[in-house]
Short mmCIF file of N, CA and C in Angstrom, two decimals:
data_model
loop_
_atom_site.label_atom_id
_atom_site.label_comp_id
_atom_site.label_asym_id
_atom_site.label_seq_id
_atom_site.Cartn_x
_atom_site.Cartn_y
_atom_site.Cartn_z
N MET A 1 130.66 95.85 127.40
CA MET A 1 131.69 95.75 126.38
C MET A 1 131.16 95.06 125.11
N ALA A 2 130.21 94.13 125.28
CA ALA A 2 129.66 93.40 124.13
C ALA A 2 128.98 94.35 123.15
N GLY A 3 128.38 95.42 123.68
CA GLY A 3 127.71 96.40 122.83
C GLY A 3 128.67 97.08 121.86
N ILE A 4 129.89 97.38 122.33
CA ILE A 4 130.90 98.02 121.48
C ILE A 4 131.32 97.07 120.36
N PHE A 5 131.52 95.78 120.68
CA PHE A 5 131.91 94.81 119.66
C PHE A 5 130.83 94.66 118.60
N LYS A 6 129.58 94.67 119.04
CA LYS A 6 128.47 94.56 118.08
C LYS A 6 128.45 95.77 117.16
N LYS A 7 128.67 96.97 117.72
CA LYS A 7 128.69 98.17 116.90
C LYS A 7 129.83 98.13 115.88
N VAL A 8 131.01 97.69 116.33
CA VAL A 8 132.17 97.59 115.43
C VAL A 8 131.89 96.54 114.35
N TYR A 9 131.32 95.40 114.75
CA TYR A 9 130.99 94.33 113.81
C TYR A 9 129.98 94.82 112.77
N ASP A 10 128.93 95.50 113.22
CA ASP A 10 127.92 96.03 112.30
C ASP A 10 128.53 97.05 111.35
N TRP A 11 129.42 97.89 111.88
CA TRP A 11 130.08 98.89 111.05
C TRP A 11 130.94 98.22 109.98
N LEU A 12 131.70 97.18 110.37
CA LEU A 12 132.53 96.45 109.41
C LEU A 12 131.66 95.76 108.34
N LEU A 13 130.54 95.19 108.76
CA LEU A 13 129.62 94.57 107.81
C LEU A 13 129.14 95.58 106.76
N ARG A 14 128.73 96.74 107.26
CA ARG A 14 128.25 97.78 106.34
C ARG A 14 129.37 98.26 105.43
N LEU A 15 130.58 98.36 105.98
CA LEU A 15 131.71 98.86 105.23
C LEU A 15 132.11 97.91 104.10
N PHE A 16 132.19 96.61 104.40
CA PHE A 16 132.73 95.65 103.43
C PHE A 16 131.67 94.83 102.71
N TRP A 17 130.50 94.64 103.31
CA TRP A 17 129.49 93.80 102.69
C TRP A 17 128.17 94.52 102.51
N ALA A 18 128.20 95.82 102.54
CA ALA A 18 126.96 96.58 102.40
C ALA A 18 126.42 96.42 100.98
N THR A 19 125.15 96.33 100.88
CA THR A 19 124.48 96.21 99.60
C THR A 19 123.47 97.34 99.50
N GLU A 20 123.49 98.01 98.36
CA GLU A 20 122.47 99.02 98.12
C GLU A 20 121.61 98.53 96.97
N MET A 21 120.31 98.63 97.14
CA MET A 21 119.43 98.22 96.06
C MET A 21 118.41 99.30 95.78
N ASP A 22 117.98 99.34 94.52
CA ASP A 22 116.99 100.32 94.10
C ASP A 22 115.62 99.65 94.04
N VAL A 23 114.64 100.34 94.61
CA VAL A 23 113.27 99.87 94.63
C VAL A 23 112.39 101.03 94.16
N THR A 24 111.44 100.73 93.26
CA THR A 24 110.50 101.75 92.83
C THR A 24 109.12 101.40 93.36
N MET A 25 108.50 102.36 94.04
CA MET A 25 107.16 102.17 94.59
C MET A 25 106.18 102.96 93.73
N ILE A 26 105.25 102.21 93.12
CA ILE A 26 104.27 102.84 92.25
C ILE A 26 102.87 102.38 92.62
N GLY A 27 101.90 103.05 92.08
CA GLY A 27 100.50 102.73 92.32
C GLY A 27 99.68 103.98 92.08
N LEU A 28 98.37 103.80 92.00
CA LEU A 28 97.49 104.94 91.78
C LEU A 28 97.56 105.91 92.95
N GLN A 29 97.09 107.13 92.71
CA GLN A 29 97.07 108.13 93.78
C GLN A 29 96.24 107.62 94.96
N ASN A 30 96.66 107.99 96.16
CA ASN A 30 95.96 107.69 97.39
C ASN A 30 96.03 106.21 97.80
N ALA A 31 96.98 105.47 97.25
CA ALA A 31 97.14 104.06 97.64
C ALA A 31 97.91 103.93 98.95
N GLY A 32 98.71 104.96 99.28
CA GLY A 32 99.48 104.94 100.52
C GLY A 32 100.97 104.74 100.33
N LYS A 33 101.49 105.03 99.15
CA LYS A 33 102.91 104.84 98.86
C LYS A 33 103.80 105.68 99.77
N THR A 34 103.49 106.97 99.85
CA THR A 34 104.31 107.89 100.65
C THR A 34 104.21 107.54 102.13
N SER A 35 103.01 107.23 102.60
CA SER A 35 102.84 106.84 104.01
C SER A 35 103.63 105.58 104.33
N LEU A 36 103.57 104.60 103.43
CA LEU A 36 104.33 103.36 103.63
C LEU A 36 105.82 103.65 103.69
N LEU A 37 106.32 104.43 102.76
CA LEU A 37 107.75 104.73 102.73
C LEU A 37 108.17 105.49 103.99
N ARG A 38 107.34 106.42 104.44
CA ARG A 38 107.66 107.17 105.65
C ARG A 38 107.78 106.22 106.85
N VAL A 39 106.85 105.28 106.96
CA VAL A 39 106.87 104.33 108.08
C VAL A 39 108.07 103.38 107.96
N LEU A 40 108.34 102.88 106.75
CA LEU A 40 109.49 101.98 106.55
C LEU A 40 110.81 102.67 106.91
N ALA A 41 110.88 103.97 106.64
CA ALA A 41 112.09 104.73 106.93
C ALA A 41 112.19 105.15 108.40
N GLY A 42 111.23 104.70 109.21
CA GLY A 42 111.29 104.95 110.64
C GLY A 42 110.51 106.15 111.10
N GLY A 43 109.73 106.73 110.21
CA GLY A 43 108.94 107.91 110.57
C GLY A 43 107.57 107.52 111.10
N GLU A 44 106.77 108.54 111.33
CA GLU A 44 105.43 108.35 111.88
C GLU A 44 104.40 108.33 110.76
N PHE A 45 103.35 107.54 110.96
CA PHE A 45 102.23 107.55 110.03
C PHE A 45 101.41 108.81 110.28
N THR A 46 101.02 109.51 109.21
CA THR A 46 100.13 110.65 109.35
C THR A 46 98.98 110.52 108.36
N LEU A 47 97.81 110.94 108.77
CA LEU A 47 96.63 110.87 107.91
C LEU A 47 96.63 111.94 106.83
N ASP A 48 97.33 113.03 107.07
CA ASP A 48 97.27 114.18 106.16
C ASP A 48 98.44 114.22 105.18
N SER A 49 98.75 113.09 104.57
CA SER A 49 99.83 113.03 103.59
C SER A 49 99.47 113.86 102.36
N ILE A 50 100.41 114.63 101.89
CA ILE A 50 100.21 115.44 100.69
C ILE A 50 100.52 114.58 99.48
N PRO A 51 99.69 114.61 98.44
CA PRO A 51 99.97 113.80 97.25
C PRO A 51 101.36 114.12 96.69
N THR A 52 102.06 113.06 96.28
CA THR A 52 103.41 113.22 95.73
C THR A 52 103.33 113.87 94.35
N VAL A 53 104.07 114.94 94.17
CA VAL A 53 104.18 115.60 92.88
C VAL A 53 105.49 115.13 92.27
N GLY A 54 105.39 114.32 91.22
CA GLY A 54 106.59 113.78 90.60
C GLY A 54 107.07 112.57 91.38
N TYR A 55 108.12 112.76 92.18
CA TYR A 55 108.69 111.65 92.93
C TYR A 55 109.42 112.16 94.17
N ASN A 56 109.68 111.25 95.09
CA ASN A 56 110.64 111.53 96.15
C ASN A 56 111.38 110.25 96.45
N MET A 57 112.51 110.36 97.12
CA MET A 57 113.36 109.21 97.39
C MET A 57 113.75 109.21 98.86
N LYS A 58 113.72 108.02 99.44
CA LYS A 58 114.18 107.84 100.82
C LYS A 58 115.03 106.59 100.87
N ARG A 59 116.00 106.57 101.77
CA ARG A 59 116.80 105.38 102.01
C ARG A 59 116.28 104.69 103.26
N VAL A 60 116.14 103.38 103.17
CA VAL A 60 115.67 102.56 104.28
C VAL A 60 116.78 101.56 104.59
N GLN A 61 117.27 101.57 105.82
CA GLN A 61 118.34 100.67 106.24
C GLN A 61 117.74 99.43 106.89
N LYS A 62 118.12 98.25 106.42
CA LYS A 62 117.68 96.99 107.02
C LYS A 62 118.91 96.10 107.08
N GLY A 63 119.48 95.96 108.28
CA GLY A 63 120.72 95.20 108.41
C GLY A 63 121.81 95.87 107.60
N HIS A 64 122.50 95.08 106.76
CA HIS A 64 123.56 95.66 105.93
C HIS A 64 123.08 95.98 104.52
N VAL A 65 121.76 96.05 104.35
CA VAL A 65 121.18 96.40 103.06
C VAL A 65 120.54 97.78 103.16
N THR A 66 120.86 98.63 102.20
CA THR A 66 120.23 99.94 102.10
C THR A 66 119.29 99.89 100.91
N LEU A 67 118.02 100.14 101.17
CA LEU A 67 117.03 100.20 100.11
C LEU A 67 116.88 101.66 99.69
N LYS A 68 117.19 101.95 98.45
CA LYS A 68 116.98 103.29 97.91
C LYS A 68 115.60 103.24 97.25
N CYS A 69 114.61 103.83 97.91
CA CYS A 69 113.22 103.70 97.48
C CYS A 69 112.74 104.96 96.78
N TRP A 70 112.30 104.78 95.56
CA TRP A 70 111.71 105.86 94.77
C TRP A 70 110.20 105.77 94.90
N ASP A 71 109.58 106.82 95.35
CA ASP A 71 108.13 106.91 95.54
C ASP A 71 107.62 107.83 94.44
N LEU A 72 106.87 107.25 93.48
CA LEU A 72 106.42 108.03 92.33
C LEU A 72 104.96 108.42 92.47
N GLY A 73 104.64 109.60 92.00
CA GLY A 73 103.26 110.08 92.02
C GLY A 73 102.34 109.14 91.26
N GLY A 74 101.11 108.99 91.73
CA GLY A 74 100.18 108.06 91.12
C GLY A 74 99.10 108.72 90.27
N GLN A 75 99.09 110.04 90.20
CA GLN A 75 98.10 110.73 89.38
C GLN A 75 98.38 110.42 87.90
N PRO A 76 97.34 110.44 87.06
CA PRO A 76 97.52 110.09 85.65
C PRO A 76 98.70 110.78 84.97
N ARG A 77 98.94 112.06 85.28
CA ARG A 77 100.00 112.78 84.57
C ARG A 77 101.40 112.28 84.92
N PHE A 78 101.55 111.54 86.04
CA PHE A 78 102.88 111.04 86.44
C PHE A 78 103.11 109.59 86.03
N ARG A 79 102.07 108.90 85.61
CA ARG A 79 102.21 107.46 85.31
C ARG A 79 103.14 107.19 84.14
N THR A 80 103.29 108.18 83.25
CA THR A 80 104.21 108.00 82.12
C THR A 80 105.66 107.94 82.60
N MET A 81 105.95 108.44 83.80
CA MET A 81 107.31 108.41 84.37
C MET A 81 107.65 107.05 84.95
N TRP A 82 106.66 106.24 85.25
CA TRP A 82 106.88 104.99 85.96
C TRP A 82 107.94 104.12 85.29
N GLU A 83 107.82 103.95 83.97
CA GLU A 83 108.76 103.07 83.27
C GLU A 83 110.20 103.53 83.46
N ARG A 84 110.43 104.82 83.32
CA ARG A 84 111.79 105.35 83.43
C ARG A 84 112.41 105.02 84.80
N TYR A 85 111.61 105.13 85.87
CA TYR A 85 112.12 104.88 87.21
C TYR A 85 112.12 103.40 87.59
N CYS A 86 111.52 102.56 86.76
CA CYS A 86 111.53 101.12 87.03
C CYS A 86 112.66 100.40 86.31
N ARG A 87 113.29 101.06 85.35
CA ARG A 87 114.38 100.42 84.60
C ARG A 87 115.56 100.11 85.51
N GLY A 88 116.01 98.87 85.46
CA GLY A 88 117.22 98.49 86.18
C GLY A 88 117.11 98.40 87.69
N VAL A 89 115.90 98.50 88.25
CA VAL A 89 115.76 98.40 89.70
C VAL A 89 115.79 96.94 90.14
N ASN A 90 116.02 96.72 91.43
CA ASN A 90 116.03 95.36 91.98
C ASN A 90 114.62 94.81 92.18
N ALA A 91 113.66 95.72 92.38
CA ALA A 91 112.27 95.29 92.58
C ALA A 91 111.33 96.45 92.30
N ILE A 92 110.14 96.08 91.82
CA ILE A 92 109.05 97.04 91.64
C ILE A 92 108.01 96.70 92.70
N VAL A 93 107.61 97.70 93.47
CA VAL A 93 106.56 97.53 94.47
C VAL A 93 105.34 98.29 93.98
N PHE A 94 104.25 97.55 93.73
CA PHE A 94 103.01 98.14 93.25
C PHE A 94 102.01 98.12 94.39
N ILE A 95 101.54 99.30 94.79
CA ILE A 95 100.69 99.43 95.97
C ILE A 95 99.28 99.80 95.53
N VAL A 96 98.31 99.07 96.07
CA VAL A 96 96.91 99.39 95.82
C VAL A 96 96.21 99.62 97.15
N ASP A 97 95.16 100.41 97.10
CA ASP A 97 94.30 100.63 98.26
C ASP A 97 93.32 99.46 98.27
N SER A 98 93.50 98.53 99.20
CA SER A 98 92.69 97.31 99.21
C SER A 98 91.24 97.56 99.61
N ALA A 99 90.92 98.79 100.00
CA ALA A 99 89.54 99.12 100.33
C ALA A 99 88.85 99.90 99.21
N ASP A 100 89.58 100.22 98.14
CA ASP A 100 89.02 100.99 97.03
C ASP A 100 88.81 100.08 95.83
N ARG A 101 87.71 99.33 95.85
CA ARG A 101 87.40 98.36 94.79
C ARG A 101 87.26 99.03 93.43
N ASP A 102 86.74 100.26 93.40
CA ASP A 102 86.51 100.95 92.13
C ASP A 102 87.81 101.30 91.41
N ALA A 103 88.90 101.44 92.15
CA ALA A 103 90.18 101.82 91.54
C ALA A 103 90.92 100.61 90.96
N LEU A 104 90.54 99.41 91.34
CA LEU A 104 91.31 98.23 90.93
C LEU A 104 91.35 97.98 89.41
N PRO A 105 90.26 98.19 88.65
CA PRO A 105 90.38 97.99 87.19
C PRO A 105 91.42 98.92 86.56
N VAL A 106 91.48 100.17 87.02
CA VAL A 106 92.48 101.12 86.50
C VAL A 106 93.87 100.68 86.95
N ALA A 107 93.99 100.28 88.20
CA ALA A 107 95.28 99.81 88.72
C ALA A 107 95.77 98.62 87.90
N LYS A 108 94.87 97.68 87.62
CA LYS A 108 95.22 96.50 86.82
C LYS A 108 95.74 96.92 85.44
N ASP A 109 94.99 97.80 84.77
CA ASP A 109 95.40 98.25 83.43
C ASP A 109 96.76 98.93 83.46
N GLU A 110 96.97 99.81 84.42
CA GLU A 110 98.26 100.53 84.52
C GLU A 110 99.41 99.59 84.81
N LEU A 111 99.18 98.61 85.70
CA LEU A 111 100.23 97.65 86.04
C LEU A 111 100.61 96.81 84.82
N HIS A 112 99.63 96.27 84.13
CA HIS A 112 99.92 95.41 82.98
C HIS A 112 100.54 96.20 81.83
N LEU A 113 100.11 97.44 81.64
CA LEU A 113 100.70 98.31 80.62
C LEU A 113 102.19 98.50 80.91
N LEU A 114 102.52 98.74 82.16
CA LEU A 114 103.91 98.93 82.57
C LEU A 114 104.72 97.64 82.39
N LEU A 115 104.18 96.53 82.87
CA LEU A 115 104.93 95.28 82.85
C LEU A 115 105.10 94.71 81.45
N ASP A 116 104.33 95.19 80.49
CA ASP A 116 104.47 94.76 79.10
C ASP A 116 105.70 95.35 78.43
N LYS A 117 106.34 96.32 79.07
CA LYS A 117 107.55 96.93 78.50
C LYS A 117 108.71 95.93 78.57
N PRO A 118 109.29 95.57 77.41
CA PRO A 118 110.36 94.56 77.39
C PRO A 118 111.55 94.90 78.28
N ILE A 119 111.84 96.20 78.43
CA ILE A 119 113.01 96.61 79.22
C ILE A 119 112.85 96.27 80.71
N LEU A 120 111.61 96.03 81.16
CA LEU A 120 111.35 95.73 82.57
C LEU A 120 111.23 94.23 82.84
N GLU A 121 111.40 93.42 81.80
CA GLU A 121 111.25 91.98 81.94
C GLU A 121 112.21 91.44 83.00
N GLY A 122 111.70 90.54 83.84
CA GLY A 122 112.53 89.87 84.84
C GLY A 122 112.63 90.57 86.18
N ILE A 123 112.23 91.83 86.26
CA ILE A 123 112.32 92.55 87.53
C ILE A 123 111.23 92.03 88.47
N PRO A 124 111.60 91.57 89.67
CA PRO A 124 110.60 91.04 90.60
C PRO A 124 109.55 92.09 90.95
N LEU A 125 108.31 91.61 91.15
CA LEU A 125 107.18 92.48 91.46
C LEU A 125 106.59 92.09 92.80
N LEU A 126 106.46 93.08 93.67
CA LEU A 126 105.78 92.89 94.95
C LEU A 126 104.54 93.76 94.94
N VAL A 127 103.37 93.13 95.03
CA VAL A 127 102.11 93.87 95.06
C VAL A 127 101.65 93.92 96.51
N LEU A 128 101.34 95.12 96.97
CA LEU A 128 100.90 95.31 98.35
C LEU A 128 99.49 95.88 98.37
N GLY A 129 98.60 95.16 99.03
CA GLY A 129 97.25 95.66 99.26
C GLY A 129 97.27 96.43 100.57
N ASN A 130 97.42 97.74 100.48
CA ASN A 130 97.53 98.59 101.67
C ASN A 130 96.15 98.85 102.27
N LYS A 131 96.16 99.33 103.50
CA LYS A 131 94.95 99.68 104.24
C LYS A 131 94.17 98.44 104.66
N SER A 132 94.91 97.39 105.02
CA SER A 132 94.29 96.14 105.47
C SER A 132 93.60 96.30 106.83
N ASP A 133 93.80 97.47 107.45
CA ASP A 133 93.13 97.75 108.73
C ASP A 133 91.68 98.19 108.53
N ILE A 134 91.30 98.47 107.29
CA ILE A 134 89.92 98.89 107.00
C ILE A 134 89.06 97.65 106.79
N GLU A 135 87.89 97.67 107.41
CA GLU A 135 87.04 96.48 107.40
C GLU A 135 86.60 96.05 105.99
N ALA A 136 86.35 96.99 105.10
CA ALA A 136 85.83 96.67 103.76
C ALA A 136 86.92 96.32 102.75
N LYS A 137 88.07 95.91 103.25
CA LYS A 137 89.20 95.63 102.36
C LYS A 137 89.01 94.33 101.57
N LEU A 138 89.76 94.22 100.49
CA LEU A 138 89.80 92.98 99.74
C LEU A 138 90.88 92.08 100.34
N SER A 139 90.69 90.78 100.24
CA SER A 139 91.70 89.82 100.70
C SER A 139 92.83 89.78 99.66
N VAL A 140 93.94 89.15 100.03
CA VAL A 140 95.06 89.00 99.11
C VAL A 140 94.59 88.22 97.87
N ASP A 141 93.81 87.16 98.06
CA ASP A 141 93.31 86.39 96.91
C ASP A 141 92.45 87.23 95.99
N GLU A 142 91.63 88.10 96.55
CA GLU A 142 90.79 88.98 95.73
C GLU A 142 91.63 89.99 94.97
N ILE A 143 92.70 90.47 95.58
CA ILE A 143 93.62 91.41 94.91
C ILE A 143 94.33 90.70 93.76
N ILE A 144 94.80 89.48 94.02
CA ILE A 144 95.48 88.70 92.98
C ILE A 144 94.56 88.52 91.78
N GLU A 145 93.29 88.22 92.06
CA GLU A 145 92.32 88.03 90.98
C GLU A 145 91.99 89.34 90.28
N ALA A 146 91.72 90.40 91.05
CA ALA A 146 91.33 91.69 90.47
C ALA A 146 92.43 92.28 89.58
N LEU A 147 93.69 92.05 89.96
CA LEU A 147 94.82 92.58 89.19
C LEU A 147 95.35 91.57 88.17
N ASP A 148 94.73 90.40 88.12
CA ASP A 148 95.14 89.33 87.19
C ASP A 148 96.63 89.04 87.31
N LEU A 149 97.10 88.88 88.54
CA LEU A 149 98.53 88.67 88.79
C LEU A 149 99.01 87.31 88.28
N LYS A 150 98.12 86.33 88.22
CA LYS A 150 98.53 84.98 87.78
C LYS A 150 98.91 84.96 86.30
N SER A 151 98.48 85.96 85.55
CA SER A 151 98.82 86.00 84.12
C SER A 151 100.20 86.62 83.87
N ILE A 152 100.82 87.18 84.90
CA ILE A 152 102.11 87.84 84.74
C ILE A 152 103.22 86.79 84.72
N SER A 153 104.01 86.83 83.66
CA SER A 153 105.12 85.87 83.55
C SER A 153 106.44 86.62 83.39
N HIS A 154 107.52 85.88 83.32
CA HIS A 154 108.87 86.42 83.14
C HIS A 154 109.35 87.25 84.32
N ARG A 155 108.82 86.96 85.50
CA ARG A 155 109.28 87.65 86.71
C ARG A 155 108.66 86.96 87.92
N GLU A 156 109.30 87.14 89.07
CA GLU A 156 108.72 86.68 90.33
C GLU A 156 107.65 87.68 90.75
N VAL A 157 106.49 87.16 91.20
CA VAL A 157 105.40 88.02 91.66
C VAL A 157 104.96 87.55 93.03
N SER A 158 104.89 88.47 93.99
CA SER A 158 104.37 88.18 95.32
C SER A 158 103.33 89.23 95.68
N CYS A 159 102.41 88.86 96.57
CA CYS A 159 101.36 89.79 96.98
C CYS A 159 101.12 89.64 98.48
N TYR A 160 101.11 90.78 99.20
CA TYR A 160 100.85 90.79 100.63
C TYR A 160 99.79 91.84 100.95
N GLY A 161 99.04 91.57 102.00
CA GLY A 161 98.17 92.59 102.57
C GLY A 161 98.94 93.30 103.67
N ILE A 162 98.91 94.62 103.65
CA ILE A 162 99.65 95.40 104.66
C ILE A 162 98.79 96.55 105.17
N SER A 163 99.25 97.16 106.25
CA SER A 163 98.70 98.42 106.71
C SER A 163 99.85 99.31 107.13
N ALA A 164 100.07 100.39 106.38
CA ALA A 164 101.11 101.35 106.76
C ALA A 164 100.73 101.99 108.09
N LYS A 165 99.44 102.23 108.29
CA LYS A 165 98.95 102.88 109.50
C LYS A 165 99.21 102.03 110.73
N GLU A 166 98.86 100.74 110.66
CA GLU A 166 99.02 99.83 111.81
C GLU A 166 100.38 99.12 111.79
N GLU A 167 101.17 99.36 110.73
CA GLU A 167 102.47 98.71 110.52
C GLU A 167 102.34 97.19 110.43
N THR A 168 101.25 96.73 109.84
CA THR A 168 100.98 95.31 109.69
C THR A 168 101.75 94.74 108.51
N ASN A 169 102.47 93.66 108.74
CA ASN A 169 103.17 92.89 107.70
C ASN A 169 104.37 93.62 107.09
N LEU A 170 104.81 94.71 107.69
CA LEU A 170 105.92 95.46 107.09
C LEU A 170 107.25 94.72 107.20
N ASP A 171 107.41 93.88 108.24
CA ASP A 171 108.63 93.06 108.34
C ASP A 171 108.72 92.10 107.17
N ALA A 172 107.58 91.51 106.78
CA ALA A 172 107.56 90.59 105.64
C ALA A 172 107.95 91.32 104.35
N VAL A 173 107.47 92.55 104.21
CA VAL A 173 107.82 93.37 103.03
C VAL A 173 109.32 93.61 102.99
N LEU A 174 109.89 94.03 104.12
CA LEU A 174 111.33 94.29 104.16
C LEU A 174 112.15 93.02 103.91
N GLN A 175 111.71 91.90 104.48
CA GLN A 175 112.42 90.63 104.25
C GLN A 175 112.39 90.26 102.77
N TRP A 176 111.23 90.42 102.14
CA TRP A 176 111.10 90.10 100.72
C TRP A 176 112.06 90.98 99.91
N LEU A 177 112.08 92.28 100.20
CA LEU A 177 112.94 93.20 99.46
C LEU A 177 114.42 92.89 99.68
N VAL A 178 114.80 92.67 100.93
CA VAL A 178 116.21 92.38 101.24
C VAL A 178 116.65 91.09 100.54
N ALA A 179 115.76 90.11 100.45
CA ALA A 179 116.10 88.85 99.76
C ALA A 179 116.43 89.12 98.30
N LYS A 180 115.80 90.12 97.69
CA LYS A 180 116.09 90.45 96.28
C LYS A 180 117.46 91.09 96.13
N ALA A 181 117.99 91.65 97.19
CA ALA A 181 119.32 92.27 97.13
C ALA A 181 120.40 91.22 96.97
N HIS A 182 120.11 90.01 97.40
CA HIS A 182 121.12 88.95 97.38
C HIS A 182 121.03 88.07 96.14
N LYS A 183 120.22 88.48 95.17
CA LYS A 183 120.09 87.68 93.94
C LYS A 183 120.82 88.33 92.81
#
């Protein structure tokens, strides 16, 4: 009988206290944005992810918070769309391939170019170094330095190492995002 009460309680929570928040996931191509979103939404990790053309959206349920996640293409021709999809969101999630050192200077430039837009001021930023399961990965401190995250002001900035493949640290990511829903 306790199971029924819990289901009714959860339903009432969602009905009266549900929160929906918008999150934009950006980063260079092949960083693992789509794979991460698929895993967060309860799907399976696959190695043969097709590059995102334009964008796609998935809803991720965590307790009484629904995260509406926009996954934007990372190829150069789609980066001009990033600003439009970052306006008014609760959080920006910037994903880098922590094993691709050569891509980090471009990732840094693209991130800072985006964050310099006045309309995006104050939106919290979560930087994720994906592919932490690969031995040649950069540490979180190395990512913070490579992307010059300490120079970013006028917003909260956090950085985690994750693995979409191994599902490492994804609970911390969801907790961080859900906390932004309550601000």
